[in-house]
């Protein structure tokens, strides 16, 4: 049941490490814009071992939680239900809490990726490339299942990761071919390149950006721009940033937790940009 603006409700982001999280900035900006003056949003350092106890200690004033690593999979056994979207990648980044104590899990990263691409004019592509094979890569694959009509090539380190990506492709209905990381420069010719690797990993690829690059979606946002994103922009290519993803997935979280829609995308983005500029 949607909370009234006068209801004192709580939400937070959990993870480890968590001090860097921009989620409080984004959610608080949304509350201010929506007039939810009695709502609060905090961050808590919580690891896998501490998660059950944290959840059990929550009172009826709690409306929802955002989850980051390493909790996205660990939370699943602790929930009453999860959405089909979350089940598809075995990862929950959003928990909605009801006053009767029920816990419902969802994954807003996947529709967040789709929304961020759509905002930049990408409705459909014939093929795509993914750099990396971690948890974000599986969400990227799930998003590509909605926007890519052809093959996705995943550039990864090691056969174990390659097999995992092919397995995710089969599960998500995406045609996935894997290639070694040593060939990653070839990815940059794809109509859509999604970089899901940690900071610094793709820096060496900046010199391989083609003369006329298409679209790069780099999931990082701090530090920004990455070397690859900067070179991509200089060459005239379109760049979707990690902040785009962060804001779009947070919009969906705010709507689910507060029952208020649409969430104020513009105000949330401005708050995120300011927070990054101040760092």
Coordinates of C-alpha atoms in Angstrom, one line a residue:
X1 CA 0.0 0.0 0.0
X2 CA 1.6 3.3 -1.0
X3 CA 2.7 5.4 1.9
X4 CA 1.3 8.9 2.4
X5 CA 3.7 11.9 2.3
X6 CA 3.2 12.3 6.1
X7 CA 4.2 8.7 6.9
X8 CA 7.7 8.4 8.5
X9 CA 9.3 5.6 6.5
X10 CA 12.8 4.3 6.1
X11 CA 14.9 2.9 3.3
X12 CA 18.6 2.2 2.8
X13 CA 21.4 0.7 0.7
X14 CA 23.3 -2.3 2.0
X15 CA 26.6 -3.7 0.9
X16 CA 30.3 -4.1 1.6
X17 CA 32.1 -1.8 0.9
X18 CA 29.3 0.8 0.9
X19 CA 30.9 4.2 1.7
X20 CA 31.2 5.1 -2.0
X21 CA 27.5 4.5 -2.8
X22 CA 25.6 7.3 -4.5
X23 CA 22.2 5.7 -3.7
X24 CA 21.5 7.9 -0.7
X25 CA 22.1 11.1 -2.8
X26 CA 19.7 9.8 -5.5
X27 CA 16.9 8.6 -3.3
X28 CA 17.0 11.6 -1.0
X29 CA 16.8 13.9 -4.0
X30 CA 13.7 11.9 -5.1
X31 CA 12.1 12.2 -1.7
X32 CA 12.7 16.0 -1.7
X33 CA 11.1 16.4 -5.1
X34 CA 8.1 14.2 -4.3
X35 CA 7.5 16.0 -1.0
X36 CA 8.2 12.9 1.1
X37 CA 9.6 15.0 4.0
X38 CA 9.3 12.2 6.6
X39 CA 11.2 9.6 4.5
X40 CA 14.8 8.8 5.2
X41 CA 17.4 6.9 3.2
X42 CA 20.7 5.7 4.7
X43 CA 23.6 3.4 4.0
X44 CA 24.8 0.4 6.1
X45 CA 27.9 -1.7 5.8
X46 CA 26.5 -5.2 5.7
X47 CA 28.2 -8.4 4.5
X48 CA 26.7 -11.8 3.7
X49 CA 27.1 -13.1 7.3
X50 CA 25.4 -10.0 8.7
X51 CA 22.5 -9.8 6.3
X52 CA 20.0 -12.3 8.0
X53 CA 20.3 -10.5 11.3
X54 CA 19.9 -7.1 9.7
X55 CA 16.7 -8.1 7.9
X56 CA 15.3 -9.7 11.0
X57 CA 15.8 -6.5 13.0
X58 CA 13.8 -4.2 10.6
X59 CA 10.6 -2.7 11.9
X60 CA 7.3 -1.9 10.1
X61 CA 8.6 1.6 9.3
X62 CA 10.9 0.1 6.7
X63 CA 9.8 0.4 3.1
X64 CA 12.7 -1.0 1.1
X65 CA 16.3 -1.8 0.6
X66 CA 18.8 -1.3 -2.2
X67 CA 21.5 -4.0 -2.4
X68 CA 24.9 -4.0 -3.9
X69 CA 27.7 -6.5 -3.8
X70 CA 28.1 -9.0 -2.2
X71 CA 24.4 -9.3 -1.2
X72 CA 22.6 -9.6 -4.5
X73 CA 22.6 -13.4 -4.5
X74 CA 22.9 -14.0 -0.8
X75 CA 19.6 -12.2 -0.1
X76 CA 17.5 -14.6 -2.3
X77 CA 16.9 -17.4 0.3
X78 CA 15.8 -14.7 2.8
X79 CA 12.9 -13.4 0.7
X80 CA 9.3 -14.4 0.4
X81 CA 9.1 -13.9 -3.4
X82 CA 11.3 -12.6 -6.2
X83 CA 10.4 -11.3 -9.6
X84 CA 10.9 -13.2 -12.8
X85 CA 13.5 -10.5 -13.8
X86 CA 15.5 -11.2 -10.7
X87 CA 15.2 -14.9 -11.0
X88 CA 16.5 -14.8 -14.6
X89 CA 19.9 -13.7 -13.4
X90 CA 19.8 -14.9 -9.8
X91 CA 20.4 -11.4 -8.5
X92 CA 18.3 -9.1 -6.4
X93 CA 19.2 -5.4 -6.0
X94 CA 15.8 -4.2 -4.7
X95 CA 13.8 -5.4 -1.7
X96 CA 10.3 -4.0 -1.1
X97 CA 9.2 -4.4 2.5
X98 CA 5.5 -4.4 3.5
X99 CA 4.1 -3.6 6.9
X100 CA 3.1 -7.2 7.4
X101 CA 6.7 -8.2 7.1
X102 CA 6.8 -9.7 3.6
X103 CA 10.0 -9.2 1.6
X104 CA 9.8 -9.1 -2.2
X105 CA 12.9 -9.0 -4.3
X106 CA 13.4 -7.5 -7.8
X107 CA 16.2 -6.5 -10.2
X108 CA 16.0 -3.0 -11.5
X109 CA 19.5 -3.1 -13.1
X110 CA 18.1 -4.9 -16.1
X111 CA 15.3 -2.5 -17.0
X112 CA 17.6 0.3 -15.9
X113 CA 20.1 -0.7 -18.7
X114 CA 17.3 -0.9 -21.2
X115 CA 16.0 2.5 -20.1
X116 CA 19.4 4.1 -20.2
X117 CA 20.0 2.8 -23.8
X118 CA 16.6 4.0 -24.9
X119 CA 17.3 7.4 -23.5
X120 CA 20.3 7.6 -25.9
X121 CA 18.2 6.4 -28.8
X122 CA 19.1 2.7 -28.7
X123 CA 15.9 0.8 -29.1
X124 CA 17.3 -2.2 -31.0
X125 CA 20.7 -3.4 -32.3
X126 CA 21.6 -6.3 -34.6
X127 CA 24.6 -7.4 -32.6
X128 CA 26.6 -6.4 -29.5
X129 CA 29.8 -7.1 -27.5
X130 CA 30.3 -7.4 -23.8
X131 CA 33.6 -6.8 -22.1
X132 CA 33.8 -8.9 -18.9
X133 CA 31.9 -11.8 -17.4
X134 CA 31.0 -10.8 -13.8
X135 CA 27.6 -10.2 -12.2
X136 CA 27.0 -7.0 -14.2
X137 CA 27.7 -8.9 -17.4
X138 CA 24.8 -11.3 -16.7
X139 CA 22.5 -8.3 -16.2
X140 CA 23.8 -6.8 -19.4
X141 CA 23.0 -10.1 -21.2
X142 CA 19.4 -10.0 -19.8
X143 CA 19.0 -6.5 -21.1
X144 CA 20.4 -7.4 -24.5
X145 CA 17.8 -10.2 -24.7
X146 CA 15.3 -7.3 -25.0
X147 CA 17.2 -5.1 -27.5
X148 CA 19.6 -7.2 -29.5
X149 CA 18.3 -9.3 -32.4
X150 CA 21.5 -11.1 -33.2
X151 CA 24.8 -12.4 -31.7
X152 CA 26.4 -11.1 -28.6
X153 CA 30.2 -11.7 -28.3
X154 CA 31.6 -11.8 -24.7
X155 CA 35.3 -11.1 -24.3
X156 CA 36.5 -12.8 -21.1
X157 CA 39.5 -14.2 -19.3
X158 CA 39.5 -18.0 -19.0
X159 CA 37.4 -20.8 -20.1
X160 CA 35.5 -21.0 -16.8
X161 CA 34.1 -17.5 -17.3
X162 CA 33.5 -18.2 -21.0
X163 CA 31.4 -21.2 -20.1
X164 CA 29.4 -19.2 -17.6
X165 CA 28.6 -16.5 -20.1
X166 CA 27.5 -19.2 -22.7
X167 CA 25.3 -20.7 -20.0
X168 CA 23.7 -17.4 -19.2
X169 CA 23.1 -16.9 -22.9
X170 CA 21.3 -20.2 -23.1
X171 CA 19.2 -19.4 -20.0
X172 CA 18.3 -15.9 -21.2
X173 CA 17.7 -16.8 -24.8
X174 CA 20.6 -14.8 -26.2
X175 CA 23.0 -16.1 -28.8
X176 CA 26.3 -15.8 -27.1
X177 CA 29.8 -16.4 -28.5
X178 CA 32.8 -16.1 -26.3
X179 CA 36.3 -14.8 -27.3
X180 CA 39.5 -14.4 -25.3
X181 CA 40.3 -11.1 -23.6
X182 CA 43.4 -10.8 -25.7
X183 CA 41.1 -10.1 -28.7
X184 CA 39.0 -7.5 -26.8
X185 CA 40.0 -4.7 -29.2
X186 CA 37.8 -6.4 -31.8
X187 CA 34.8 -5.7 -29.6
X188 CA 35.1 -2.0 -30.3
X189 CA 33.7 -2.4 -33.8
X190 CA 30.4 -3.7 -32.6
X191 CA 27.2 -1.5 -32.9
X192 CA 26.9 -1.6 -29.1
X193 CA 29.7 -2.3 -26.7
X194 CA 28.9 -2.8 -23.0
X195 CA 32.0 -2.6 -20.7
X196 CA 31.3 -4.3 -17.3
X197 CA 34.8 -4.6 -16.0
X198 CA 36.4 -2.9 -12.9
X199 CA 38.1 0.5 -13.1
X200 CA 41.3 0.5 -15.2
X201 CA 40.6 -2.8 -16.9
X202 CA 39.7 -1.3 -20.3
X203 CA 42.2 1.6 -20.3
X204 CA 44.6 -0.2 -22.6
X205 CA 41.8 -0.5 -25.2
X206 CA 41.5 3.3 -25.6
X207 CA 44.1 3.3 -28.4
X208 CA 42.1 0.8 -30.3
X209 CA 38.9 2.9 -30.6
X210 CA 37.8 2.8 -34.3
X211 CA 37.6 6.0 -36.4
X212 CA 33.8 5.9 -36.4
X213 CA 32.7 4.1 -33.2
X214 CA 29.0 3.4 -32.6
X215 CA 27.8 3.2 -28.9
X216 CA 29.7 2.4 -25.8
X217 CA 27.9 1.7 -22.5
X218 CA 30.5 1.8 -19.7
X219 CA 29.0 0.8 -16.4
X220 CA 31.5 2.8 -14.3
X221 CA 30.8 6.3 -13.0
X222 CA 33.7 7.1 -10.7
X223 CA 36.3 7.9 -11.8
X224 CA 34.6 9.3 -15.0
X225 CA 35.2 9.4 -17.8
X226 CA 37.2 6.2 -18.2
X227 CA 40.1 6.3 -20.6
X228 CA 38.0 4.2 -23.1
X229 CA 34.9 6.5 -22.7
X230 CA 37.0 9.6 -23.2
X231 CA 38.6 8.4 -26.3
X232 CA 35.3 7.1 -27.6
X233 CA 33.7 10.5 -27.2
X234 CA 36.6 12.2 -28.9
X235 CA 36.1 10.0 -31.9
X236 CA 32.5 11.0 -32.1
X237 CA 30.9 7.9 -30.7
X238 CA 27.9 7.8 -28.3
X239 CA 28.6 7.1 -24.7
X240 CA 26.2 5.8 -22.0
X241 CA 27.7 6.1 -18.5
X242 CA 27.4 4.2 -15.3
X243 CA 25.6 7.2 -13.8
X244 CA 22.9 6.8 -16.5
X245 CA 22.4 3.2 -15.3
X246 CA 22.5 4.1 -11.6
X247 CA 19.9 6.8 -12.0
X248 CA 17.5 4.7 -14.1
X249 CA 17.7 1.7 -11.8
X250 CA 17.2 4.0 -8.8
X251 CA 14.1 5.6 -10.4
X252 CA 12.5 2.2 -10.5
X253 CA 13.5 1.5 -6.9
X254 CA 11.9 4.8 -5.7
X255 CA 8.7 4.0 -7.5
X256 CA 8.5 0.5 -6.0
X257 CA 9.3 1.6 -2.5
X258 CA 7.2 4.7 -2.3
X259 CA 4.3 3.8 -4.6
X260 CA 4.8 7.2 -6.3
X261 CA 5.4 7.4 -10.1
X262 CA 7.0 8.7 -12.1
X263 CA 10.0 9.3 -9.9
X264 CA 11.9 12.6 -10.7
X265 CA 14.6 11.4 -13.1
X266 CA 16.0 14.8 -13.7
X267 CA 16.3 15.8 -10.1
X268 CA 18.0 12.5 -9.3
X269 CA 20.5 12.8 -12.1
X270 CA 21.4 16.4 -11.2
X271 CA 22.0 15.3 -7.6
X272 CA 24.2 12.5 -8.7
X273 CA 26.2 14.7 -11.1
X274 CA 26.8 17.2 -8.3
X275 CA 27.9 14.6 -5.8
X276 CA 30.4 13.2 -8.3
X277 CA 31.7 16.7 -9.1
X278 CA 32.2 17.4 -5.4
X279 CA 34.3 14.3 -4.9

